[in-house]
CSV table of C-alpha atoms and ligand atoms in Angstrom, one decimal:
chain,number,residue,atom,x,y,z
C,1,UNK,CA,-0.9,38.5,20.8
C,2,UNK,CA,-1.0,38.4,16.8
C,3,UNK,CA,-2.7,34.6,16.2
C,4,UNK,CA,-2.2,34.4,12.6
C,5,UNK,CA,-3.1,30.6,11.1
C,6,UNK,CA,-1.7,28.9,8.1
C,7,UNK,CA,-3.9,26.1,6.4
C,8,UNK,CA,-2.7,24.3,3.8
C,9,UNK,CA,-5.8,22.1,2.1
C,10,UNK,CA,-8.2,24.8,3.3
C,11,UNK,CA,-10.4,23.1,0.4
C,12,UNK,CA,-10.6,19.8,2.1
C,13,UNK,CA,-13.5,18.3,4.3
C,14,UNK,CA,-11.2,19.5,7.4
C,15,UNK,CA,-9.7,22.4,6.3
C,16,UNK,CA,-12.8,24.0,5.7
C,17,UNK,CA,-14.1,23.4,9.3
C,18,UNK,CA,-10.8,24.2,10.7
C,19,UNK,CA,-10.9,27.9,9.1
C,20,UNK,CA,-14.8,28.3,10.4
C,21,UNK,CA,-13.0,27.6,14.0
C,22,UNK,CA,-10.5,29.4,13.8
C,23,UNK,CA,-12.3,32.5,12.4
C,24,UNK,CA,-14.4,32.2,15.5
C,25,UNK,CA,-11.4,32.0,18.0
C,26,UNK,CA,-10.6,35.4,16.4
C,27,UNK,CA,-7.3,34.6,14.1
C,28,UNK,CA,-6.7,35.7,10.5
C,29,UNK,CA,-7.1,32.9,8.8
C,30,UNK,CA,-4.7,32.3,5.6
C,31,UNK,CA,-5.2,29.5,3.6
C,32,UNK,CA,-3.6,27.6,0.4
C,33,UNK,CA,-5.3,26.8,-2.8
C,34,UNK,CA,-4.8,25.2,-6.0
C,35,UNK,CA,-5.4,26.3,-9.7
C,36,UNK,CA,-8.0,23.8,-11.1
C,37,UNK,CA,-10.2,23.9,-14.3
C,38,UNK,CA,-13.3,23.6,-11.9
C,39,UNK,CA,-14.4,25.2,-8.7
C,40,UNK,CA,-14.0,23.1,-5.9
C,41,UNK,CA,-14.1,25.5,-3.1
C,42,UNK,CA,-17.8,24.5,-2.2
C,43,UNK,CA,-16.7,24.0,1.5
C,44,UNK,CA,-14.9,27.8,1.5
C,45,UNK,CA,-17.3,30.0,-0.4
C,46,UNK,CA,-19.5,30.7,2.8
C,47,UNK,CA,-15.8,32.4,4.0
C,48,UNK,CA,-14.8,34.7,1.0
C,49,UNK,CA,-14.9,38.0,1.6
C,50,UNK,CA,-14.7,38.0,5.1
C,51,UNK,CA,-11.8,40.4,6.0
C,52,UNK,CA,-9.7,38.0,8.3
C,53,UNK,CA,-10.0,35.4,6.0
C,54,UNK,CA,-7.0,35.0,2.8
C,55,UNK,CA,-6.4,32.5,-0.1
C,56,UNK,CA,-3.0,32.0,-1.6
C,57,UNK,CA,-2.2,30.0,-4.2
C,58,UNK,CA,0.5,27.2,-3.4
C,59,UNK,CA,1.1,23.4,-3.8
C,60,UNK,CA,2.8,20.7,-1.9
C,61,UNK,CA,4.9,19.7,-4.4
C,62,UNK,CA,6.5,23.3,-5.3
C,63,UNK,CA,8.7,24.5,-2.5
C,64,UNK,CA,8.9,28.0,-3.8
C,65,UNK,CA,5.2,28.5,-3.6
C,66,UNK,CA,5.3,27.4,0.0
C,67,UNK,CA,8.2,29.9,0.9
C,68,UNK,CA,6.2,32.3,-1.2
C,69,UNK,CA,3.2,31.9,1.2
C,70,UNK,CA,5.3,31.7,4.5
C,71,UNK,CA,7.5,34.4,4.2
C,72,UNK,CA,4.3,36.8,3.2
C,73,UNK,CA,2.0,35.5,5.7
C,74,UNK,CA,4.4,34.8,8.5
C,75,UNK,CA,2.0,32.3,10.6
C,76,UNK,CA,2.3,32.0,14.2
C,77,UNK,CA,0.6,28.3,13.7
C,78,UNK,CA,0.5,26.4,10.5
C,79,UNK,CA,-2.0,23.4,10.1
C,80,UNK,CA,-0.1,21.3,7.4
C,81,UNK,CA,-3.5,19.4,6.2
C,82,UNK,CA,-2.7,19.2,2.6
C,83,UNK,CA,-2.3,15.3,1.2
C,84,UNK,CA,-3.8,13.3,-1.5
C,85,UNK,CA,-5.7,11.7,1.3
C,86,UNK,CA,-7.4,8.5,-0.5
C,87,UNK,CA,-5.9,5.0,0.7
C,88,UNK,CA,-7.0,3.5,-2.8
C,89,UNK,CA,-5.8,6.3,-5.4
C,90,UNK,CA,-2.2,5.8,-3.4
C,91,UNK,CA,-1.8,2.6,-4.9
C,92,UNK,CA,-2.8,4.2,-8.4
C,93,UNK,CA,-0.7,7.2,-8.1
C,94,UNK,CA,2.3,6.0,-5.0
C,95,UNK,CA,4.3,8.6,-6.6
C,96,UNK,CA,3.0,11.5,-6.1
C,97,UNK,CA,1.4,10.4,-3.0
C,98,UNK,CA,5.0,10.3,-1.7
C,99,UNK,CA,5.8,13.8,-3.1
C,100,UNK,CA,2.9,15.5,-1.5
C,101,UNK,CA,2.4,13.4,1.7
C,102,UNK,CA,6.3,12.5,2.4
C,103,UNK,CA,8.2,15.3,0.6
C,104,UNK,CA,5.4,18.0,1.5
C,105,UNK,CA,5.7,18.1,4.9
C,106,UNK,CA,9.6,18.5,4.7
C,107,UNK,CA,9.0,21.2,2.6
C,108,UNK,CA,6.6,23.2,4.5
C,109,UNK,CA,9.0,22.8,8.1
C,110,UNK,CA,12.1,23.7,5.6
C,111,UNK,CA,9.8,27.0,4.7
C,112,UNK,CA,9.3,27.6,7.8
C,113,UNK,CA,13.0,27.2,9.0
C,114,UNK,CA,14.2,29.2,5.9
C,115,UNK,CA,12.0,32.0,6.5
C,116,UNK,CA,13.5,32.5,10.4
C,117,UNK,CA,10.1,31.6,12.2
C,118,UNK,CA,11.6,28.6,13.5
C,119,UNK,CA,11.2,30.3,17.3
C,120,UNK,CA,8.1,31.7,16.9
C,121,UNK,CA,5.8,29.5,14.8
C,122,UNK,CA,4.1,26.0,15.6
C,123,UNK,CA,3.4,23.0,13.2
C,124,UNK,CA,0.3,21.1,13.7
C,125,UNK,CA,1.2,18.0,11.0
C,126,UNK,CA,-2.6,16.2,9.9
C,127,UNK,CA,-0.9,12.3,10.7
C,128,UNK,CA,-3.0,9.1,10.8
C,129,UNK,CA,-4.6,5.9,12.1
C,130,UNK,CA,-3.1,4.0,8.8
C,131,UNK,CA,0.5,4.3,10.1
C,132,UNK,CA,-1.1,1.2,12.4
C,133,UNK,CA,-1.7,-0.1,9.1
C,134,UNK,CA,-1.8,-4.0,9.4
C,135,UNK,CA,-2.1,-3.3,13.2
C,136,UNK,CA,0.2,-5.1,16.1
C,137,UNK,CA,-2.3,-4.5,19.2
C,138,UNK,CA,-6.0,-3.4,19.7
C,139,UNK,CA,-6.9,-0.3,20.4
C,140,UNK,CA,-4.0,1.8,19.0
C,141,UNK,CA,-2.4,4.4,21.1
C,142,UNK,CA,0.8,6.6,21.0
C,143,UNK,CA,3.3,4.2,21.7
C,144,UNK,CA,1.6,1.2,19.5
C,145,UNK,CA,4.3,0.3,17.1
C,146,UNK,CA,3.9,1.5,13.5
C,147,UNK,CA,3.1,-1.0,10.5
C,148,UNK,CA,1.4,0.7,7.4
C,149,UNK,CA,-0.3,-0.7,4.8
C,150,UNK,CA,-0.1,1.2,1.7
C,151,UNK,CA,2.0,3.8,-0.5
C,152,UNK,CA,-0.1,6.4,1.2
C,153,UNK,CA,0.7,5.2,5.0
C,154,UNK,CA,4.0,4.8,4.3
C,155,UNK,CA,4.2,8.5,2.7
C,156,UNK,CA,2.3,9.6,6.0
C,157,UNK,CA,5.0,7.6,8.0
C,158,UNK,CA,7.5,9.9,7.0
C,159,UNK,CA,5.6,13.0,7.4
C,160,UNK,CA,5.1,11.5,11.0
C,161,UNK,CA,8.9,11.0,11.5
C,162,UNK,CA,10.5,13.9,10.0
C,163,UNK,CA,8.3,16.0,12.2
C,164,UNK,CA,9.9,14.3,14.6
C,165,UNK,CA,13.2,14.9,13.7
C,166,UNK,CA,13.2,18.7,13.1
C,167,UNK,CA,11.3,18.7,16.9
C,168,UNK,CA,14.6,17.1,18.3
C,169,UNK,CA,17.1,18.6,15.7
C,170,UNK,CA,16.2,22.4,15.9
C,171,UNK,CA,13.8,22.5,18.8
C,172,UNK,CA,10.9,23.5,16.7
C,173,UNK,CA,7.4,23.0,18.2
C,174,UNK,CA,5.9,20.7,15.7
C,175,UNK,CA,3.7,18.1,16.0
C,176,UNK,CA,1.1,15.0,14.6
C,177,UNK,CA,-2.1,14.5,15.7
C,178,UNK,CA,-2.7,10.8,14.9
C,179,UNK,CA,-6.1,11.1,13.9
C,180,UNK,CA,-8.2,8.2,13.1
C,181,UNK,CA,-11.5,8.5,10.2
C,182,UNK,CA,-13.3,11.3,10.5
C,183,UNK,CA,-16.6,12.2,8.7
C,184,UNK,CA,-19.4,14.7,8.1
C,185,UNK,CA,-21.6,15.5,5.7
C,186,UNK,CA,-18.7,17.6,3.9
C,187,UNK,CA,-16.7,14.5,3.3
C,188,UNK,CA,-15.4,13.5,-0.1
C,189,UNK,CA,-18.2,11.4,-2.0
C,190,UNK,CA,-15.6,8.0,-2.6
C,191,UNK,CA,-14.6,7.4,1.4
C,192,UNK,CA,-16.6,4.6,2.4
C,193,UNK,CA,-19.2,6.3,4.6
C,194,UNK,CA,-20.5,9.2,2.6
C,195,UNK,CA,-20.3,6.9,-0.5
C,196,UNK,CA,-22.7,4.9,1.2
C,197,UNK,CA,-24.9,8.1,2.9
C,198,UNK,CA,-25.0,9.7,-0.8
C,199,UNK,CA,-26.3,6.1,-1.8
C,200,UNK,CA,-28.9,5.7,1.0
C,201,UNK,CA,-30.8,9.1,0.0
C,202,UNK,CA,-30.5,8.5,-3.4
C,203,UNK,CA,-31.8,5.0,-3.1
C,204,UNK,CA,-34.6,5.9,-0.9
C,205,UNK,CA,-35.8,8.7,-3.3
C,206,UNK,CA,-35.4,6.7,-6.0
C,207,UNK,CA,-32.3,8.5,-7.9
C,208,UNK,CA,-30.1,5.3,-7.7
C,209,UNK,CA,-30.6,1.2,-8.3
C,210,UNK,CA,-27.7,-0.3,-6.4
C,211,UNK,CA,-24.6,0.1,-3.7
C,212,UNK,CA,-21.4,-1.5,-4.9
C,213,UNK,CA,-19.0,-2.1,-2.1
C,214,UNK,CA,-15.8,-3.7,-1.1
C,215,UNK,CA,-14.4,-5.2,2.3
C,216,UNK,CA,-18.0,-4.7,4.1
C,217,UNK,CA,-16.3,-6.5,7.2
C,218,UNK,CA,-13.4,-3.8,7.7
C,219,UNK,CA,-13.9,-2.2,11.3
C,220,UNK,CA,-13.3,1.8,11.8
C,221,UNK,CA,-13.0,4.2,14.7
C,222,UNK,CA,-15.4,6.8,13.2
C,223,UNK,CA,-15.6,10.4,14.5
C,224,UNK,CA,-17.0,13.5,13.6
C,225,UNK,CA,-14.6,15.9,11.9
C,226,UNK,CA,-15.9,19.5,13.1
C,227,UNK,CA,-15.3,17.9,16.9
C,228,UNK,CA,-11.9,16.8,15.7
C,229,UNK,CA,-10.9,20.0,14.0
C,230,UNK,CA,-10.6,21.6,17.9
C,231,UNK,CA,-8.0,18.7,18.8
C,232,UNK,CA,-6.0,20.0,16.4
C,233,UNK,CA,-5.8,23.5,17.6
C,234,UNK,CA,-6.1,22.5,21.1
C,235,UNK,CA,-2.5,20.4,20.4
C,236,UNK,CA,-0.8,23.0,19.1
C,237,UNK,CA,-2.0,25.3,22.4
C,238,UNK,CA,-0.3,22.7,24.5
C,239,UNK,CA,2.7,23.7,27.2
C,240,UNK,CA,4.9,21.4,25.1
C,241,UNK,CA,5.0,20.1,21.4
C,242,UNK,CA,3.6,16.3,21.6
C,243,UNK,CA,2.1,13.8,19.4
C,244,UNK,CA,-1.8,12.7,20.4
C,245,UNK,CA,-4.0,9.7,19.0
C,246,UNK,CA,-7.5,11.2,18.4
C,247,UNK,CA,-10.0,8.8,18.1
C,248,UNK,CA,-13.5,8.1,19.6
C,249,UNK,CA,-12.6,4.6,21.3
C,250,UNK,CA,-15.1,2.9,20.2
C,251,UNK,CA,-15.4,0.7,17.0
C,252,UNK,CA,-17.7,-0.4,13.9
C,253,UNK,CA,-18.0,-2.4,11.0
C,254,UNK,CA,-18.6,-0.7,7.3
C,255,UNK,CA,-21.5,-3.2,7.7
C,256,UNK,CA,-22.8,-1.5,10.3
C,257,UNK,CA,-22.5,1.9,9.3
C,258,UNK,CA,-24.2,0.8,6.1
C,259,UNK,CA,-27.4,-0.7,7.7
C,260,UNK,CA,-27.6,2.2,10.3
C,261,UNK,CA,-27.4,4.6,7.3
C,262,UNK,CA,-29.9,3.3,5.3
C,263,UNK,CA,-32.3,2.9,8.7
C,264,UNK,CA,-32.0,6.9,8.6
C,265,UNK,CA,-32.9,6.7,5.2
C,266,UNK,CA,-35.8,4.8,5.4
C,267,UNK,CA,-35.2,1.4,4.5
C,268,UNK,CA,-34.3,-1.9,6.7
C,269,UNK,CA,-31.4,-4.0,5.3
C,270,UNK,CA,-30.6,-7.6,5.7
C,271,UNK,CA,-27.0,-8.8,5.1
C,272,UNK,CA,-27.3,-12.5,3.3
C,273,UNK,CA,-24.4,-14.3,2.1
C,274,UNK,CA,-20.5,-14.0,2.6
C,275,UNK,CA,-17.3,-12.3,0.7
C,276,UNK,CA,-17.9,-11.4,-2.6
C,277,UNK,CA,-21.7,-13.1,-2.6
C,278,UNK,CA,-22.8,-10.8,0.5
C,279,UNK,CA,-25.6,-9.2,-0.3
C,280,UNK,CA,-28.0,-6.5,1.3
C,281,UNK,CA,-31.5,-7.1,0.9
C,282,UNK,CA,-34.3,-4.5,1.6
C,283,UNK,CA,-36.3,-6.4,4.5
C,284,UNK,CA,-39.5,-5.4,3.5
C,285,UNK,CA,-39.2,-5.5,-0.8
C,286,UNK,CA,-36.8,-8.3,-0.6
C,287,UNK,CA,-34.9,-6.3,-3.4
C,288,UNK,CA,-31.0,-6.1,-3.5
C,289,UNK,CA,-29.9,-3.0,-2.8
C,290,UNK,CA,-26.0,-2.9,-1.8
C,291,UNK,CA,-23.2,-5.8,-3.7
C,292,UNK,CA,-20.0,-6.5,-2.8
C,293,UNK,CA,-17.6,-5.6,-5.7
C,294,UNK,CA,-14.3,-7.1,-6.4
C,295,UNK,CA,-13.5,-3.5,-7.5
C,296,UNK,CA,-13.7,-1.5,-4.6
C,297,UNK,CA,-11.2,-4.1,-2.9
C,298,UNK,CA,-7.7,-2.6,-2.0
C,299,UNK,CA,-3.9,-5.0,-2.7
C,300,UNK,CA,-4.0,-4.2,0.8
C,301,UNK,CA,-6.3,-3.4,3.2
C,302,UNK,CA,-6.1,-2.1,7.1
C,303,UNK,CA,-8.8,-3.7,8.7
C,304,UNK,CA,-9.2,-3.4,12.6
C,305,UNK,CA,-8.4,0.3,13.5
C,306,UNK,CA,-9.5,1.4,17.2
C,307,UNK,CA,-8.3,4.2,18.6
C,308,UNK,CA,-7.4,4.6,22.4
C,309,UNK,CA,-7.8,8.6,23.2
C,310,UNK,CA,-6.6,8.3,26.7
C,311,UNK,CA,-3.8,10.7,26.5
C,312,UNK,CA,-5.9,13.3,24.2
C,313,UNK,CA,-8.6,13.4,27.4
C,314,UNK,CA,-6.4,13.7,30.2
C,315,UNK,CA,-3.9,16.4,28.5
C,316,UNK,CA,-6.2,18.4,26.5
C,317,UNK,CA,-9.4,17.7,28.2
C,318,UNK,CA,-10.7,16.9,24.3
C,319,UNK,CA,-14.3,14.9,25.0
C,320,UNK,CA,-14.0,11.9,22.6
C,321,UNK,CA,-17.7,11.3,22.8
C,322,UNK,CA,-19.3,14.4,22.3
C,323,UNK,CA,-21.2,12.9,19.1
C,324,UNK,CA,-22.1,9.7,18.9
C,325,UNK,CA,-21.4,7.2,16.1
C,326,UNK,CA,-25.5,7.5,15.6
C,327,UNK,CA,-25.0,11.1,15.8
C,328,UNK,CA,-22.9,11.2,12.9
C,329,UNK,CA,-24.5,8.5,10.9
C,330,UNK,CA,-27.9,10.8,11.6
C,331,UNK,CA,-25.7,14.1,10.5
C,332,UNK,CA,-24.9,12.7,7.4
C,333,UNK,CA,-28.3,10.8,6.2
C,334,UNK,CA,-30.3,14.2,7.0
C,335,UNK,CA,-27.6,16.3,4.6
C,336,UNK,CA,-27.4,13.6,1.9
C,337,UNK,CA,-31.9,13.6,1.8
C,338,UNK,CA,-31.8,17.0,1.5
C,339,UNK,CA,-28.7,17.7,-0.9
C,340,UNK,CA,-30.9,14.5,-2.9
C,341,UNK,CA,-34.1,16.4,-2.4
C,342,UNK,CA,-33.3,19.7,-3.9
C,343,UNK,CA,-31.5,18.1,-7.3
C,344,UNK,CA,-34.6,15.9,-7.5
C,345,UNK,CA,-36.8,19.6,-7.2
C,346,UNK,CA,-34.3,21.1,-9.5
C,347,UNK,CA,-34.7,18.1,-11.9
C,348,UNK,CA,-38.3,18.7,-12.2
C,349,UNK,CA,-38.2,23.0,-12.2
C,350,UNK,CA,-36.5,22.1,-15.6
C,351,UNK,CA,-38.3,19.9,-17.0
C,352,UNK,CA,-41.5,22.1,-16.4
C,353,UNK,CA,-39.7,25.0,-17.6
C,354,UNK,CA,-38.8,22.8,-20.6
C,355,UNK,CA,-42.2,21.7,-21.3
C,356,UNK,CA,-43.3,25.1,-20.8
C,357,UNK,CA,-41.1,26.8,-23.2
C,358,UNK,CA,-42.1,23.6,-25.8
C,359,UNK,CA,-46.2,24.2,-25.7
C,360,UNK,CA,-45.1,28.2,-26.1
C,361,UNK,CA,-46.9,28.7,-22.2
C,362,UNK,CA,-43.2,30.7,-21.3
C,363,UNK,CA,-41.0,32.5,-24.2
J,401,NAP,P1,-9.4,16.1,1.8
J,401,NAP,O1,-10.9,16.5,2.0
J,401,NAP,O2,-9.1,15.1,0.8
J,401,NAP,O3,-8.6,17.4,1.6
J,401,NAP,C1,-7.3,17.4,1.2
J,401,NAP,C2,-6.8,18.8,0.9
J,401,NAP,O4,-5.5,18.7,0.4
J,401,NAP,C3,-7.6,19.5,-0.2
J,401,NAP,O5,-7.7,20.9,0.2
J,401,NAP,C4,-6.7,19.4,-1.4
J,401,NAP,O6,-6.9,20.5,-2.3
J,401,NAP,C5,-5.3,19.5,-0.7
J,401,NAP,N1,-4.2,19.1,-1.6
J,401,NAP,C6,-4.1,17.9,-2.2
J,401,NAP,N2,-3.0,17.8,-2.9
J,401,NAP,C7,-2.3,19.0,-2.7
J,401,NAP,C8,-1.1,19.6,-3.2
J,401,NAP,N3,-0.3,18.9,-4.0
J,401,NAP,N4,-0.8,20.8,-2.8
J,401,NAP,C9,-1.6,21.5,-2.0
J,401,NAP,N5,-2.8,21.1,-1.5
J,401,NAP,C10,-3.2,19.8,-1.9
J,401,NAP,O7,-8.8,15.5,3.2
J,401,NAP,P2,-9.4,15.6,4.7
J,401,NAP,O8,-10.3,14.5,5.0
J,401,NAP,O9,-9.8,17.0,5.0
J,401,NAP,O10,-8.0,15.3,5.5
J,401,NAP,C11,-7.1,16.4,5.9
J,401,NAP,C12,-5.8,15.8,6.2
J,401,NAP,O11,-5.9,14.9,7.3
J,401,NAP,C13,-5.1,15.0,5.1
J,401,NAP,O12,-3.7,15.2,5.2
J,401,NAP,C14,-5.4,13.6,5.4
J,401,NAP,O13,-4.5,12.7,4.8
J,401,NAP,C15,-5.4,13.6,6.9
J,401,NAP,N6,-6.2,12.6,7.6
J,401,NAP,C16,-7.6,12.6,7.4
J,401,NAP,C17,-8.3,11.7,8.1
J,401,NAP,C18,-9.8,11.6,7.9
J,401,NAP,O14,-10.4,10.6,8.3
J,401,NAP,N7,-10.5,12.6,7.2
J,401,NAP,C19,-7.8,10.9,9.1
J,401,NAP,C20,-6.4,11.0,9.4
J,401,NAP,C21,-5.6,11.9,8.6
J,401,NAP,P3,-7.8,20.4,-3.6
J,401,NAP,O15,-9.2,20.8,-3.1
J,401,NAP,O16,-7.2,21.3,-4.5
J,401,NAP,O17,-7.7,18.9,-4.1
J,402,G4F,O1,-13.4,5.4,3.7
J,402,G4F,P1,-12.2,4.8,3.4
J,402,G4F,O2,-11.7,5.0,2.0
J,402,G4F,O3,-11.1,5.4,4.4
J,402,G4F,P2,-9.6,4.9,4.8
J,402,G4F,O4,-9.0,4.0,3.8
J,402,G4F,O5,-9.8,4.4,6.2
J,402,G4F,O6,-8.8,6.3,4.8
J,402,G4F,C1,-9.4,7.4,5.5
J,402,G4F,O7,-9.1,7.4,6.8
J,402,G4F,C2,-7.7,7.5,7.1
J,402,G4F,C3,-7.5,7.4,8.7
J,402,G4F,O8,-7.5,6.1,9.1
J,402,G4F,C4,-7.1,8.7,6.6
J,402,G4F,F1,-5.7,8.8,6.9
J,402,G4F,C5,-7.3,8.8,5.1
J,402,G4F,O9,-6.8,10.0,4.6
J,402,G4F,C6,-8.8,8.7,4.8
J,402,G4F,O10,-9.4,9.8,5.2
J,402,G4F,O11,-12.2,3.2,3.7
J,402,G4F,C7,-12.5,2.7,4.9
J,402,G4F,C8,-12.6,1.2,4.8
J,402,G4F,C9,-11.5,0.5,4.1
J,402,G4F,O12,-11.1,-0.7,4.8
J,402,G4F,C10,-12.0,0.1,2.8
J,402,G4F,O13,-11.4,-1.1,2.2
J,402,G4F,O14,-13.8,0.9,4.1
J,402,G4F,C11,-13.5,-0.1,3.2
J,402,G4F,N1,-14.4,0.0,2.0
J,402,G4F,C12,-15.3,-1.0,1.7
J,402,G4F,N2,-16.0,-0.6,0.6
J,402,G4F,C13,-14.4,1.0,1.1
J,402,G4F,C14,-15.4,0.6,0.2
J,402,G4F,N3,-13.8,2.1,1.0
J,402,G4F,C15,-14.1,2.9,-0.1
J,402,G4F,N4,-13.4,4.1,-0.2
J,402,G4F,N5,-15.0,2.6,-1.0
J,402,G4F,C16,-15.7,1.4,-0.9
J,402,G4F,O15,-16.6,1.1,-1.8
């Protein structure tokens, strides 16, 4: 049978691991891309040139540029991961959150519907813990009631339901995983964990004073992306088109993840003080290393997500715990030292070569 993906946000931390598994399952792999000033497909270049693997240009915001894609590529799956995907920029930019995170999704199931593959090709829609938002019950499962929190939950919120609606309206298989955080050592530098992992290495070999941080108390269900890249192919292999909660069920503090990461790295914090006078002390200098910042906190915050992945485990036989929150911490520390180490060896390849070209030793 013909498996030929669609992945919209192939760039991103997920879509990039996505495309490496699904190149391995044996698909052709097409994917979308944007026009930008910069290169930003680090997490893709490993992939270009392989012959099952295809960018196209298209954006969330431009229906014709989806239909473009659709009706060239003709998916039998599509993995709608495209969003602007940070909480905090939504309440800077709510607008255009909404376009690509509420509209987009409509746009990509309209493609879909206008291009005749309504039959024959399946929707996997990237959803998310923040629809729990300011949450009514701990741990969150798929029939906890919705509250979200910010212009980018709510934009998510309708991704969530109108994917629901053109299930029931036109029998199309679509679906929403409702995944909670995920990280790795690919994920972007201002989510809360690698900005703090970046900041350990850097600390430790001395590239960096100081951590500033917001709400250090705000608990997360943290799992490792590449183990929750499979879910998502593994929902849209299921008998019927359903909605799962992915999560790892078990929960920390961004405290927590901070002291563990900079354990990795070398150094044994103390958390003294409360609120905004918290501070993190290195145990044996006595030095502060990490502050709370009024900056970094959001007009509102989700505080206490938990995931329960009951129904993911018994219905897809997904193994929630297959790396450990350690594991991840560990993943993520090792990277970040050695991303660290190499600028620090670049660093001082220049400044030789500088020096070197200066006393006339090199022309
Ligand atoms: P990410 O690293 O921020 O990647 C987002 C991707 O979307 C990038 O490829 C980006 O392209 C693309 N994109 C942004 N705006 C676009 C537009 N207007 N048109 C087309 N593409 C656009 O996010 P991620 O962590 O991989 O997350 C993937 C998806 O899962 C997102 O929808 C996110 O909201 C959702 N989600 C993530 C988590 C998590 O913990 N990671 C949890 C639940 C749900 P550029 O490279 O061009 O910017
Ligand atoms: O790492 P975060 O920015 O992730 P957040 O807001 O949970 O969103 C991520 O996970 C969602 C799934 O639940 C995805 F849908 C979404 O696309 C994204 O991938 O923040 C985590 C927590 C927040 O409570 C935040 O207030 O950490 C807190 N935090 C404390 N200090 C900070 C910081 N967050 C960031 N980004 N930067 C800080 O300095």
């Amino acid at each position: 049978m013909r498996k030929v993906a669609l992945i919209t946000g192939i760039t991103g931390q997920d879509g990039s691991f996505l495309a490496e598994f699904l190149l391995g399952k044996g698909y052709d792999v097409h994917g979308t891309i944007r026009r930008s000033s910069v290169d930003y497909r680090e997490r893709i270049a490993h992939l270009e040139g392989q012959p099952n693997f295809h960018l196209h240009y298209a954006d969330l915001g431009d229906s014709m540029s989806i239909i473009q894609v659709v009706s060239k590529v003709k998916p039998t799956e599509i993995y709608n991961l495209a969003a602007q995907s940070h909480v905090q920029v939504s309440f800077d930019s709510p607008e255009f959150t909404a376009d690509v995170d509420a509209t987009g999704v409509l746009r990509v199931l309209e493609a879909v519907r206008q291009c005749g593959l309504a039959d024959s090709c399946r929707i996997y829609q990237a959803s998310t813990s923040e629809l729990y938002g300011k949450v009514e019950e701990v741990p969150q499962n798929e029939n906890t009631p919705f509250h979200p929190y910010s212009p980018y939950a709510v934009a998510k919120l309708y991704g969530y339901w109108i994917v629901k609606e053109y299930r029931e309206a036109y029998n199309m298989y679509c679906c929403s995983g409702i995944l909670f955080n995920h990280e790795s050592e690919r994920r972007g530098e201002t989510f809360v964990t690698r900005k703090i992992t970046l900041a350990a290495a850097r600390i430790a070999q001395g590239k960096q004073e100081k951590l500033y941080l917001g709400n250090l108390s705000s608990l997360r269900d943290w799992g490792y992306a590449k183990d929750y890249v499979e879910c998502m192919w593994l929902i849209l292999q299921h008998e019927t088109p359903e909605d799962f909660v992915i999560a790892t069920g078990v929960q920390h503090s961004v405290r927590e993840f901070c002291y563990l990461a900079f354990k990795y790295a070398g150094i044994e914090l103390e958390f003294r003080g409360e609120g905004l006078d918290e501070k993190g002390h290195d145990k044996a200098t006595g030095k502060v290393l990490v502050e709370v910042s009024e900056d970094f906190y959001r007009p509102t915050d989700v505080v206490n997500l938990w995931g329960d992945p009951t129904k993911a485990k018994a219905e897809l036989g997904w193994d929630p715990g297959k790396t450990s929150f350690e594991q991840l911490v560990k993943i993520m520390v090792d990277a970040d030292m050695a991303k660290v180490a190499v600028e620090r060896a670049g660093e001082q390849v220049k400044m030789n070569l500088e020096e070197y070209l200066e006393k006339g030793i090199v022309k």
